[in-house]
Coordinates of C-alpha atoms in Angstrom, one line a residue:
Chain Y
X1 CA 0.0 0.0 0.0
X2 CA 2.9 2.3 0.7
X3 CA 3.9 1.5 -2.9
X4 CA 0.6 2.8 -4.1
X5 CA 1.0 6.0 -2.1
X6 CA 4.4 6.6 -3.6
X7 CA 3.1 6.1 -7.1
X8 CA 0.5 8.7 -6.6
X9 CA 3.1 10.7 -4.9
X10 CA 1.6 11.9 -1.7
X11 CA 3.5 12.6 1.5
X12 CA 1.7 10.7 4.2
X13 CA 1.4 11.0 7.9
X14 CA 0.6 7.3 7.9
X15 CA 3.9 6.9 6.1
X16 CA 6.2 6.6 9.2
X17 CA 9.4 7.4 7.4
X18 CA 10.7 10.6 5.9
X19 CA 11.4 10.6 2.2
X20 CA 14.3 12.7 1.1
X21 CA 15.2 13.5 -2.5
X22 CA 19.0 13.6 -3.1
X23 CA 20.9 14.6 -6.3
X24 CA 23.3 12.2 -7.9
X25 CA 26.9 13.3 -8.2
X26 CA 29.2 15.2 -5.9
X27 CA 26.5 16.7 -3.8
X28 CA 25.2 13.2 -2.9
X29 CA 28.2 12.3 -0.7
X30 CA 28.2 15.6 1.1
X31 CA 24.5 15.4 1.6
X32 CA 24.7 11.9 3.0
X33 CA 27.6 13.0 5.3
X34 CA 25.7 16.0 6.7
X35 CA 22.6 13.8 7.3
X36 CA 24.7 11.2 9.0
X37 CA 26.2 13.9 11.3
X38 CA 22.7 15.0 12.4
X39 CA 21.8 11.4 13.2
X40 CA 20.0 10.5 10.0
X41 CA 22.0 7.5 8.8
X42 CA 21.2 6.3 5.3
X43 CA 22.7 3.0 4.1
X44 CA 24.4 3.3 0.7
X45 CA 23.6 0.1 -1.2
X46 CA 26.4 -1.9 -2.7
X47 CA 24.7 -1.8 -6.1
X48 CA 25.7 1.5 -7.7
X49 CA 22.6 1.4 -9.8
X50 CA 20.3 1.5 -6.8
X51 CA 17.9 4.5 -6.8
X52 CA 16.5 4.0 -3.3
X53 CA 18.6 4.1 -0.1
X54 CA 17.1 2.9 3.1
X55 CA 17.9 4.4 6.5
X56 CA 16.4 4.4 10.0
X57 CA 13.1 6.1 9.5
X58 CA 14.3 7.6 6.3
X59 CA 14.2 6.7 2.7
X60 CA 16.4 8.5 0.2
X61 CA 15.5 8.7 -3.5
X62 CA 18.5 9.4 -5.7
X63 CA 17.9 11.4 -8.9
X64 CA 19.2 14.1 -11.2
X65 CA 19.5 17.3 -9.4
X66 CA 17.1 19.2 -11.7
X67 CA 14.4 16.6 -10.6
X68 CA 14.7 17.2 -6.9
X69 CA 12.4 20.3 -6.8
X70 CA 9.7 18.4 -8.7
X71 CA 9.7 15.5 -6.3
X72 CA 9.6 17.8 -3.3
X73 CA 7.1 20.2 -4.8
X74 CA 4.6 17.5 -5.5
X75 CA 5.1 15.9 -2.1
X76 CA 6.5 12.6 -3.3
X77 CA 9.5 13.5 -1.2
X78 CA 9.0 15.4 2.1
X79 CA 12.4 17.1 1.8
X80 CA 15.5 17.2 -0.4
X81 CA 18.9 18.6 -1.0
X82 CA 19.5 20.7 -4.0
X83 CA 21.7 23.5 -5.3
X84 CA 20.2 26.9 -5.0
X85 CA 20.9 27.4 -8.7
X86 CA 18.7 24.5 -9.6
X87 CA 16.0 25.6 -7.2
X88 CA 16.0 29.1 -8.7
X89 CA 15.9 27.7 -12.2
X90 CA 12.9 25.4 -11.3
X91 CA 10.8 28.3 -10.2
X92 CA 9.4 26.1 -7.4
X93 CA 8.3 27.9 -4.2
X94 CA 9.6 25.2 -1.8
X95 CA 10.7 26.0 1.7
X96 CA 14.5 26.4 1.7
X97 CA 15.2 26.7 5.4
X98 CA 18.9 25.6 5.5
X99 CA 21.9 26.7 3.6
X100 CA 24.1 23.6 3.9
X101 CA 27.2 25.5 2.8
X102 CA 28.7 22.9 0.5
X103 CA 28.6 22.8 -3.3
X104 CA 29.4 26.5 -3.5
X105 CA 29.5 28.1 -6.9
X106 CA 28.6 31.2 -8.9
X107 CA 26.2 31.4 -11.8
X108 CA 27.8 33.9 -14.1
X109 CA 27.7 35.6 -17.4
X110 CA 30.7 34.4 -19.4
X111 CA 32.2 35.7 -22.6
X112 CA 35.4 35.1 -24.6
X113 CA 38.2 37.1 -23.1
X114 CA 38.1 40.7 -24.3
X115 CA 34.8 40.4 -26.1
X116 CA 33.1 43.8 -26.3
X117 CA 30.5 43.4 -29.0
X118 CA 26.8 43.4 -28.4
X119 CA 25.3 40.2 -26.8
X120 CA 22.8 38.8 -29.3
X121 CA 22.4 35.3 -28.2
X122 CA 23.1 33.6 -24.8
X123 CA 23.4 29.9 -24.3
X124 CA 22.7 28.3 -20.9
X125 CA 21.6 25.3 -18.9
X126 CA 19.6 27.9 -16.9
X127 CA 17.2 29.4 -19.5
X128 CA 14.8 30.7 -17.0
X129 CA 17.4 32.5 -14.9
X130 CA 19.1 33.8 -18.0
X131 CA 16.0 35.2 -19.5
X132 CA 15.2 36.9 -16.2
X133 CA 18.7 38.3 -16.0
X134 CA 18.5 39.7 -19.5
X135 CA 15.1 41.2 -18.8
X136 CA 16.5 42.9 -15.8
X137 CA 19.2 44.4 -18.0
X138 CA 16.7 45.3 -20.7
X139 CA 18.7 43.3 -23.1
X140 CA 16.9 41.9 -26.2
X141 CA 19.3 39.0 -26.5
X142 CA 17.8 35.6 -27.4
X143 CA 18.3 32.6 -25.0
X144 CA 19.3 29.2 -26.2
X145 CA 18.7 26.3 -23.8
X146 CA 21.6 23.7 -23.8
X147 CA 22.0 20.7 -21.6
X148 CA 25.8 20.6 -21.1
X149 CA 29.3 21.8 -22.1
X150 CA 27.9 25.3 -22.4
X151 CA 31.3 26.8 -22.9
X152 CA 31.4 25.1 -26.3
X153 CA 28.6 27.4 -27.4
X154 CA 30.9 30.4 -26.9
X155 CA 33.9 28.8 -28.5
X156 CA 32.0 27.5 -31.5
X157 CA 30.2 30.8 -32.1
X158 CA 26.7 29.4 -31.4
X159 CA 26.3 32.2 -28.8
X160 CA 28.3 35.3 -28.0
X161 CA 27.9 34.7 -24.2
X162 CA 26.9 31.9 -21.9
X163 CA 25.4 31.7 -18.4
X164 CA 26.9 28.9 -16.5
X165 CA 28.3 27.6 -13.2
X166 CA 31.7 28.8 -12.2
X167 CA 33.5 27.1 -9.3
X168 CA 37.2 27.7 -9.5
X169 CA 37.4 29.4 -12.9
X170 CA 39.9 26.9 -14.1
X171 CA 37.7 25.7 -17.0
X172 CA 37.2 29.3 -18.1
X173 CA 40.9 30.1 -18.0
X174 CA 41.8 27.0 -20.0
X175 CA 39.3 28.0 -22.7
X176 CA 40.2 31.7 -22.7
X177 CA 36.8 32.7 -21.4
X178 CA 36.1 35.4 -18.9
X179 CA 33.5 35.8 -16.1
X180 CA 31.8 39.1 -16.9
X181 CA 29.0 39.3 -14.3
X182 CA 27.9 37.2 -11.3
X183 CA 24.1 36.5 -11.5
X184 CA 23.7 34.4 -8.4
X185 CA 25.6 32.7 -5.7
X186 CA 24.7 29.1 -5.0
X187 CA 25.2 26.4 -2.5
X188 CA 23.3 23.3 -1.5
X189 CA 20.0 23.9 0.3
X190 CA 17.9 21.6 2.4
X191 CA 14.4 22.1 0.9
X192 CA 11.1 21.0 2.4
X193 CA 7.6 20.4 0.9
X194 CA 5.2 23.0 2.2
X195 CA 2.6 20.6 3.4
X196 CA 5.2 18.3 4.9
X197 CA 6.6 21.0 7.1
X198 CA 3.1 21.6 8.5
X199 CA 2.1 18.0 8.8
X200 CA 5.3 16.5 10.0
X201 CA 6.9 19.3 11.9
X202 CA 7.6 17.1 14.9
X203 CA 10.1 15.3 12.7
X204 CA 11.3 18.0 10.4
X205 CA 11.7 20.9 12.7
X206 CA 14.4 19.3 14.9
X207 CA 16.1 18.1 11.7
X208 CA 16.2 21.7 10.3
X209 CA 17.7 23.0 13.6
X210 CA 20.3 20.2 13.6
X211 CA 21.2 20.8 10.0
X212 CA 21.6 24.5 10.6
X213 CA 24.0 23.8 13.5
X214 CA 25.9 21.2 11.4
X215 CA 26.2 23.7 8.5
X216 CA 27.7 26.3 10.9
X217 CA 30.5 23.9 11.9
X218 CA 31.7 22.1 8.8
Chain P
X1 CA 1.5 15.2 -37.8
X2 CA -2.1 14.9 -36.7
X3 CA -3.7 17.8 -34.9
X4 CA -4.2 17.2 -31.1
X5 CA -7.9 17.1 -30.3
X6 CA -7.6 19.6 -27.5
X7 CA -5.4 22.6 -26.7
X8 CA -2.8 21.9 -24.0
X9 CA -3.9 22.0 -20.3
X10 CA -7.5 21.1 -20.8
X11 CA -9.1 17.7 -20.8
X12 CA -12.3 15.6 -21.1
X13 CA -14.0 14.2 -18.1
X14 CA -15.5 10.8 -18.7
X15 CA -18.8 10.0 -16.9
X16 CA -17.2 8.4 -13.8
X17 CA -15.0 11.4 -13.2
X18 CA -17.7 13.9 -14.1
X19 CA -20.0 12.2 -11.5
X20 CA -17.3 12.4 -8.8
X21 CA -16.9 16.1 -9.5
X22 CA -20.6 16.8 -9.5
X23 CA -20.9 14.9 -6.3
X24 CA -18.1 16.9 -4.6
X25 CA -19.6 20.2 -5.8
X26 CA -23.0 19.1 -4.5
X27 CA -21.5 18.3 -1.1
X28 CA -19.8 21.7 -0.9
X29 CA -22.8 23.7 -2.2
X30 CA -24.9 22.1 0.5
X31 CA -22.3 22.8 3.2
X32 CA -22.2 26.5 2.2
X33 CA -26.0 26.7 2.0
X34 CA -26.2 25.3 5.5
X35 CA -24.0 28.1 6.8
X36 CA -26.2 30.7 5.1
X37 CA -24.1 31.4 2.0
X38 CA -26.0 32.4 -1.1
X39 CA -24.8 30.9 -4.4
X40 CA -24.2 33.3 -7.2
X41 CA -23.1 32.9 -10.8
X42 CA -20.8 35.3 -12.7
X43 CA -19.9 35.4 -16.4
X44 CA -16.9 33.5 -17.7
X45 CA -16.3 36.3 -20.2
X46 CA -14.9 39.5 -18.7
X47 CA -13.6 42.8 -19.8
X48 CA -9.8 42.8 -19.5
X49 CA -8.9 45.0 -16.5
X50 CA -5.1 45.6 -16.3
X51 CA -5.3 46.1 -12.5
X52 CA -7.0 42.7 -12.1
X53 CA -4.8 40.7 -9.6
X54 CA -4.3 38.0 -12.2
X55 CA -4.4 40.0 -15.4
X56 CA -1.1 38.6 -16.6
X57 CA -2.5 35.0 -16.3
X58 CA -5.7 35.7 -18.2
X59 CA -6.5 34.3 -21.6
X60 CA -7.3 37.2 -23.8
X61 CA -9.8 37.4 -26.6
X62 CA -10.7 40.2 -29.0
X63 CA -14.3 41.3 -29.0
X64 CA -16.3 42.0 -32.1
X65 CA -15.8 45.7 -31.6
X66 CA -12.1 45.3 -31.1
X67 CA -11.9 45.7 -27.3
X68 CA -10.0 43.1 -25.4
X69 CA -11.9 40.5 -23.3
X70 CA -10.5 38.0 -20.8
X71 CA -11.7 34.6 -19.7
X72 CA -12.3 34.5 -15.9
X73 CA -9.0 33.8 -14.2
X74 CA -10.2 34.3 -10.6
X75 CA -13.6 34.4 -9.0
X76 CA -12.9 37.0 -6.3
X77 CA -12.7 40.1 -8.6
X78 CA -15.8 38.8 -10.5
X79 CA -17.7 38.6 -7.2
X80 CA -16.5 42.0 -6.2
X81 CA -18.0 43.4 -9.4
X82 CA -21.2 41.6 -8.6
X83 CA -21.3 43.2 -5.2
X84 CA -20.7 46.6 -6.6
X85 CA -23.6 46.1 -9.0
X86 CA -26.1 44.3 -6.7
X87 CA -25.1 45.6 -3.2
X88 CA -23.7 49.1 -3.9
X89 CA -24.0 50.1 -0.2
X90 CA -21.8 47.2 0.9
X91 CA -19.3 48.1 -1.8
X92 CA -19.4 51.7 -0.6
X93 CA -18.5 50.6 3.0
X94 CA -21.8 49.7 4.7
X95 CA -21.0 47.2 7.5
X96 CA -23.3 44.2 7.1
X97 CA -22.3 40.6 6.4
X98 CA -22.9 39.4 2.9
X99 CA -22.2 35.7 2.4
X100 CA -21.7 34.4 -1.2
X101 CA -20.6 31.1 -2.7
X102 CA -19.7 30.1 -6.2
X103 CA -18.3 27.3 -8.2
X104 CA -17.2 27.1 -11.8
X105 CA -14.3 27.1 -14.2
X106 CA -11.3 29.4 -14.3
X107 CA -8.6 29.6 -17.0
X108 CA -5.0 30.5 -16.6
X109 CA -2.9 31.3 -19.7
X110 CA 0.3 29.7 -18.3
X111 CA 2.9 27.5 -19.9
X112 CA 1.3 24.1 -19.6
X113 CA 3.6 22.3 -17.2
X114 CA 3.5 18.8 -16.1
X115 CA 0.5 18.2 -13.7
X116 CA -0.8 21.7 -14.1
X117 CA -3.9 22.3 -16.1
X118 CA -5.0 25.6 -17.6
X119 CA -8.7 25.1 -17.1
X120 CA -9.8 24.1 -13.7
X121 CA -12.8 24.2 -11.4
X122 CA -12.8 26.3 -8.3
X123 CA -15.4 26.2 -5.5
X124 CA -15.3 28.9 -2.9
X125 CA -17.0 31.5 -0.7
X126 CA -16.6 35.2 0.2
X127 CA -17.7 36.8 3.4
X128 CA -18.1 40.5 2.5
X129 CA -19.0 43.6 4.4
X130 CA -17.4 42.6 7.8
X131 CA -13.9 42.5 9.2
X132 CA -13.3 40.9 12.5
X133 CA -11.5 38.0 14.1
X134 CA -14.9 36.2 14.3
X135 CA -15.4 36.7 10.5
X136 CA -11.9 35.4 9.8
X137 CA -12.6 32.4 12.0
X138 CA -15.8 31.6 10.2
X139 CA -13.9 31.2 6.9
X140 CA -11.3 29.0 8.6
X141 CA -14.1 26.9 10.2
X142 CA -15.6 26.5 6.7
X143 CA -12.3 25.7 5.1
X144 CA -11.9 22.9 7.7
X145 CA -15.4 21.7 7.2
X146 CA -15.0 21.7 3.4
X147 CA -12.1 19.4 3.6
X148 CA -13.9 17.2 6.1
X149 CA -17.1 17.1 4.0
X150 CA -15.1 15.5 1.2
X151 CA -13.9 12.8 3.6
X152 CA -10.4 14.1 4.2
X153 CA -8.6 15.1 7.5
X154 CA -7.8 18.8 7.4
X155 CA -4.8 20.7 8.7
X156 CA -5.0 24.4 8.2
X157 CA -2.1 26.8 8.3
X158 CA -3.0 30.3 9.4
X159 CA -0.9 33.4 9.2
X160 CA -1.3 37.2 9.1
X161 CA 0.7 39.0 6.4
X162 CA -0.2 42.2 8.1
X163 CA 2.4 41.3 10.7
X164 CA 5.1 41.0 8.1
X165 CA 3.9 44.3 6.5
X166 CA 4.1 45.9 10.0
X167 CA 7.6 44.6 10.5
X168 CA 8.6 46.0 7.1
X169 CA 7.2 49.4 8.0
X170 CA 8.9 49.3 11.4
X171 CA 12.3 48.4 9.9
X172 CA 11.9 50.9 7.0
X173 CA 12.2 48.3 4.2
X174 CA 12.3 50.3 1.0
X175 CA 9.3 49.8 -1.4
X176 CA 11.4 48.2 -4.1
X177 CA 12.8 45.6 -1.7
X178 CA 9.6 44.4 -0.2
X179 CA 8.5 41.9 -2.7
X180 CA 11.9 40.1 -2.7
X181 CA 12.1 40.0 1.1
X182 CA 8.5 38.9 1.5
X183 CA 9.1 36.1 -1.0
X184 CA 12.3 34.9 0.9
X185 CA 10.3 35.0 4.1
X186 CA 7.4 33.1 2.6
X187 CA 9.9 30.4 1.3
X188 CA 11.5 30.3 4.8
X189 CA 14.8 30.9 3.0
X190 CA 16.8 31.9 6.0
X191 CA 20.1 32.6 4.2
X192 CA 18.3 34.8 1.6
X193 CA 16.4 36.7 4.3
X194 CA 19.7 37.4 6.2
X195 CA 21.4 38.4 2.9
X196 CA 18.6 40.9 2.1
X197 CA 18.4 42.3 5.6
X198 CA 22.2 42.9 5.4
X199 CA 22.1 44.3 1.9
X200 CA 19.4 46.9 2.8
X201 CA 21.3 47.8 6.1
X202 CA 18.3 46.9 8.3
X203 CA 19.0 47.0 12.0
X204 CA 17.3 47.0 15.3
X205 CA 14.4 45.1 16.9
X206 CA 12.3 45.1 13.7
X207 CA 15.1 43.7 11.6
X208 CA 15.7 41.0 14.2
X209 CA 12.0 40.2 14.1
X210 CA 12.2 39.9 10.3
X211 CA 15.0 37.5 10.5
X212 CA 13.1 35.4 13.1
X213 CA 9.7 35.4 11.4
X214 CA 10.2 32.5 9.0
X215 CA 10.7 30.1 12.0
X216 CA 7.7 31.3 13.8
X217 CA 5.3 28.5 13.0
X218 CA 3.6 26.0 15.3
X219 CA 1.0 26.3 18.1
X220 CA -0.3 29.4 19.9
X221 CA 3.1 29.8 21.6
X222 CA 4.5 31.5 18.4
X223 CA 2.2 34.5 19.1
X224 CA 3.7 34.9 22.5
X225 CA 7.2 34.5 21.1
X226 CA 6.5 37.2 18.6
X227 CA 4.7 39.4 21.1
X228 CA 7.8 39.3 23.4
X229 CA 9.7 41.4 20.9
X230 CA 7.0 43.2 19.0
X231 CA 8.5 46.4 17.6
X232 CA 5.3 48.5 16.9
X233 CA 1.7 48.8 17.8
X234 CA 0.7 47.8 14.3
X235 CA 2.6 44.5 14.6
X236 CA 1.0 43.9 18.0
X237 CA -2.4 44.4 16.5
X238 CA -1.7 41.9 13.7
X239 CA -0.7 39.3 16.4
X240 CA -3.7 40.1 18.5
X241 CA -6.0 39.5 15.6
X242 CA -4.5 36.1 15.1
X243 CA -4.9 35.3 18.8
X244 CA -8.5 36.5 18.5
X245 CA -9.1 34.1 15.6
X246 CA -7.7 31.2 17.6
X247 CA -10.1 32.0 20.5
X248 CA -13.0 31.3 18.1
X249 CA -12.1 27.6 18.1
X250 CA -13.0 25.1 20.8
X251 CA -10.5 22.7 19.4
X252 CA -7.7 24.4 17.5
X253 CA -5.5 21.3 17.3
X254 CA -5.8 21.0 13.5
X255 CA -4.8 24.6 13.0
X256 CA -1.2 25.6 12.7
X257 CA 0.1 29.1 12.9
X258 CA 2.7 30.4 10.5
X259 CA 3.7 34.0 11.0
X260 CA 6.0 33.7 8.0
X261 CA 3.1 33.5 5.5
X262 CA 3.8 36.5 3.3
X263 CA 2.4 35.7 -0.1
X264 CA 1.0 38.6 -2.2
X265 CA 1.5 41.2 0.5
X266 CA 0.0 44.0 -1.6
X267 CA -3.3 42.0 -1.9
X268 CA -3.8 40.2 1.3
X269 CA -4.2 42.7 4.1
X270 CA -5.1 40.3 7.0
X271 CA -5.4 36.7 8.1
X272 CA -4.6 34.2 5.4
X273 CA -4.8 30.4 5.5
X274 CA -4.2 27.3 3.4
X275 CA -5.6 23.8 4.1
X276 CA -3.7 20.6 3.6
X277 CA -4.5 17.0 4.2
X278 CA -2.4 14.0 5.2
X279 CA -1.1 11.9 2.3
X280 CA -1.0 14.9 0.0
X281 CA 1.8 17.3 -0.7
X282 CA -0.1 20.2 -2.1
X283 CA -2.6 22.7 -0.6
X284 CA -6.3 21.9 -1.2
X285 CA -7.6 25.5 -0.7
X286 CA -6.3 28.9 0.2
X287 CA -7.6 32.3 1.0
X288 CA -7.6 35.2 3.3
X289 CA -8.6 38.8 4.0
X290 CA -8.2 41.4 1.3
X291 CA -9.8 44.5 2.9
X292 CA -9.4 47.5 0.7
X293 CA -8.0 45.6 -2.3
X294 CA -11.3 45.1 -4.2
X295 CA -13.9 45.9 -1.5
X296 CA -13.7 47.8 1.8
X297 CA -14.1 44.6 3.8
X298 CA -13.9 41.2 2.3
X299 CA -12.3 37.8 2.8
X300 CA -12.8 34.4 1.2
X301 CA -11.2 31.2 0.0
X302 CA -11.2 29.1 -3.1
X303 CA -10.8 25.3 -3.3
X304 CA -9.2 23.6 -6.3
X305 CA -11.6 20.8 -7.1
X306 CA -9.1 18.8 -9.2
X307 CA -6.6 18.8 -6.4
X308 CA -9.1 17.9 -3.8
X309 CA -10.4 14.9 -5.8
X310 CA -6.8 13.8 -6.4
X311 CA -6.3 13.8 -2.6
X312 CA -9.5 11.9 -2.1
X313 CA -8.3 9.3 -4.7
X314 CA -4.9 9.1 -3.0
X315 CA -6.5 8.6 0.4
X316 CA -8.7 5.9 -1.0
X317 CA -5.7 4.1 -2.5
X318 CA -3.9 4.5 0.9
X319 CA -6.8 2.7 2.5
X320 CA -6.6 0.0 -0.2
X321 CA -10.2 0.7 -0.8
X322 CA -12.1 -0.6 -3.8
X323 CA -14.9 2.0 -3.4
X324 CA -16.2 1.1 -6.8
X325 CA -17.1 -2.4 -5.7
X326 CA -20.5 -4.0 -5.8
X327 CA -21.8 -2.3 -2.7
X328 CA -21.8 1.0 -4.5
X329 CA -23.5 -0.5 -7.5
X330 CA -26.1 -2.1 -5.3
X331 CA -26.9 1.3 -3.8
X332 CA -27.9 2.7 -7.2
X333 CA -28.8 -0.2 -9.5
X334 CA -29.4 0.2 -13.2
X335 CA -32.2 -1.6 -15.0
X336 CA -32.4 -2.1 -18.7
X337 CA -36.0 -2.3 -19.8
X338 CA -38.2 -3.6 -22.7
X339 CA -41.4 -2.7 -20.8
X340 CA -42.1 1.0 -21.0
X341 CA -45.0 1.2 -18.5
X342 CA -43.1 -0.8 -15.9
X343 CA -40.1 1.3 -16.4
X344 CA -42.2 4.4 -15.7
X345 CA -43.1 2.9 -12.3
X346 CA -39.5 2.2 -11.4
X347 CA -38.3 5.7 -12.4
X348 CA -41.1 7.2 -10.4
X349 CA -39.5 5.4 -7.4
X350 CA -36.1 6.9 -8.2
X351 CA -34.6 3.8 -9.9
X352 CA -32.4 4.4 -12.9
X353 CA -33.9 2.6 -15.9
X354 CA -32.3 2.7 -19.4
X355 CA -34.6 1.8 -22.3
X356 CA -33.3 -1.2 -24.2
X357 CA -33.1 -0.4 -28.0
X358 CA -32.3 -4.0 -28.9
X359 CA -34.4 -5.9 -31.5
X360 CA -35.2 -9.0 -29.3
X361 CA -34.8 -10.2 -25.8
X362 CA -31.6 -12.2 -26.5
X363 CA -29.9 -9.1 -28.0
X364 CA -31.3 -7.1 -25.2
X365 CA -29.5 -9.2 -22.6
X366 CA -26.1 -8.6 -24.4
X367 CA -26.9 -4.9 -24.7
X368 CA -27.9 -4.6 -21.1
X369 CA -24.5 -6.0 -20.0
X370 CA -22.7 -3.6 -22.3
X371 CA -24.4 -0.6 -20.8
X372 CA -23.5 -1.7 -17.3
X373 CA -27.1 -2.7 -16.2
X374 CA -27.6 -4.9 -13.2
X375 CA -31.1 -6.1 -14.2
X376 CA -33.0 -6.7 -17.4
X377 CA -36.8 -6.2 -17.5
X378 CA -38.1 -8.5 -20.2
X379 CA -41.1 -7.3 -22.4
X380 CA -44.7 -8.1 -21.7
X381 CA -46.0 -11.3 -23.0
X382 CA -42.8 -13.2 -22.5
X383 CA -44.3 -15.0 -19.5
X384 CA -44.9 -14.1 -15.8
X385 CA -45.7 -10.9 -14.0
X386 CA -43.5 -7.8 -14.3
X387 CA -41.8 -8.9 -11.0
X388 CA -41.0 -12.3 -12.5
X389 CA -39.7 -10.7 -15.8
X390 CA -37.0 -8.8 -13.9
X391 CA -33.8 -10.8 -14.4
X392 CA -30.5 -10.2 -12.5
X393 CA -27.5 -9.8 -14.9
X394 CA -24.7 -10.5 -12.5
X395 CA -23.9 -12.5 -9.4
X396 CA -23.6 -11.1 -6.0
X397 CA -26.4 -8.6 -6.1
X398 CA -27.7 -8.0 -2.6
X399 CA -31.0 -10.0 -2.5
X400 CA -32.7 -7.0 -0.7
X401 CA -32.0 -4.8 -3.8
X402 CA -33.7 -7.3 -6.1
X403 CA -36.5 -7.7 -3.6
X404 CA -37.1 -3.9 -3.5
X405 CA -37.3 -3.6 -7.3
X406 CA -39.6 -6.6 -7.5
X407 CA -41.9 -5.2 -4.9
X408 CA -42.2 -1.9 -6.8
X409 CA -43.4 -3.9 -9.8
X410 CA -46.0 -5.9 -8.0
X411 CA -49.4 -5.1 -9.5
X412 CA -47.9 -4.4 -12.9
X413 CA -49.7 -6.5 -15.6
X414 CA -48.2 -9.6 -16.9

């Protein structure tokens, strides 16, 4: 029956465990680590293809980071861990009560070094944020949505600027690109479904407090 | 490529789903009627008003004369127009309660996203012409009762954006920064709230209260917590209003306060609320007080019928319930009939009778099964009385149901 509840995707009070959506990749390890430190231990299965991790009173669903807001917004997951950049791009109005502090990066406007010409076309994995940024600037540039290796758009001439993640800036330097403007600062957030916070506050509230403390002392 | 039969974001309702909706609407209409609300209807076609709270979401159409029309995107402004036309004194500020209810379709011209329609049914009420804690509480009572009437367990979050507005006034948050800060508070985005408070150089008791407000959710104790460091009289009044609302409940255990509710601050001027239910991650209804926005004194809420029915369905699955089993069919049996006078007798007693259009009794039996009938009433002259000519078409029908139908037919000619 719990299977049925999961299929229709509704967070349940009758569901005794907490469902947490976690993103695949680098953030996953850091997320599991911070959860472990606040006493929420999740078993990492041997099988690397496993998509569900079980823990004591917790079930973790592992997915692409861009899908985390969807799972939490619709209540299939009660909470999740996701980059602020992904959250902003999703447009979801989830509760984001904890800045976990890891996965820090900037979302920036990037151009070939020394480029001064007008920006006519901008490529990005963040079409929503990019469009909003350009609107704020009053720029009429067109936005092209790409799914990866966005720098290539600049190098190949597909676009005359890109909006992308910058962590250390090493990739930019290697490709003779330059960070022109910082659009947003991002780091991993603990996000919570709106209904879940109200219906399961006995469980979630102490978790939020503990995560805030853990994030203060990395 | 073949043309899609429907535009995106709208859909057909097959009979079963249409019946569920009609049933839910009937239950809610009856509830609101019992509380003294009068049902009204308003046109789906409106003049486009740029200051309409949802103007950007409205589907626009061009009228014959060239003026721009809009499909109804929200009931509240439509009801406000009705009040201005039908109750001008109330619209002008006369204090007297006016209770109205409505149900119908609204359309939102949004990008059709997954799981979000563009045409949906809203059912709601407005309590106009009064503004008090007791009036606020009446709406919350009814919000709770609406969810219960549909067989779900309610949990209602209650806040008062007037408190957040009072904190902004006290801290001197500049006009241009309010929307962003309110949004961060409403999302309980602590780091964003801190960043914005720092960026705008806000300091002092009011700034501290702004930083604290996203975490002020829970029982009545959050009012005391906020009251302990209330920066201005206006903020105190907003908290007192909430306390007053709580006093109107004998059992406030399924209410939850959230002082960080700060959605649409320029529209909602007082107590706002949203209802949730267990097993479902999205709000079922939402509303609040918007004194001065469209009418001098008014508050109301709207319930999204599609959402609510999805929650009902989820709850049923959770219980493992086969609510569409035989017992439900037995309660409302369907008879296929080849005997028109006897059919009239059954219909007069409230039984559903479909007229068989088959050529002979053998074909009629097959046809009756296809249309989902539980009984077949054979034509006169095929032997026996009308009672004897009523044949059950499936096993497991409650004998009492067959008995009742047969007793209705006693006295009908052979």
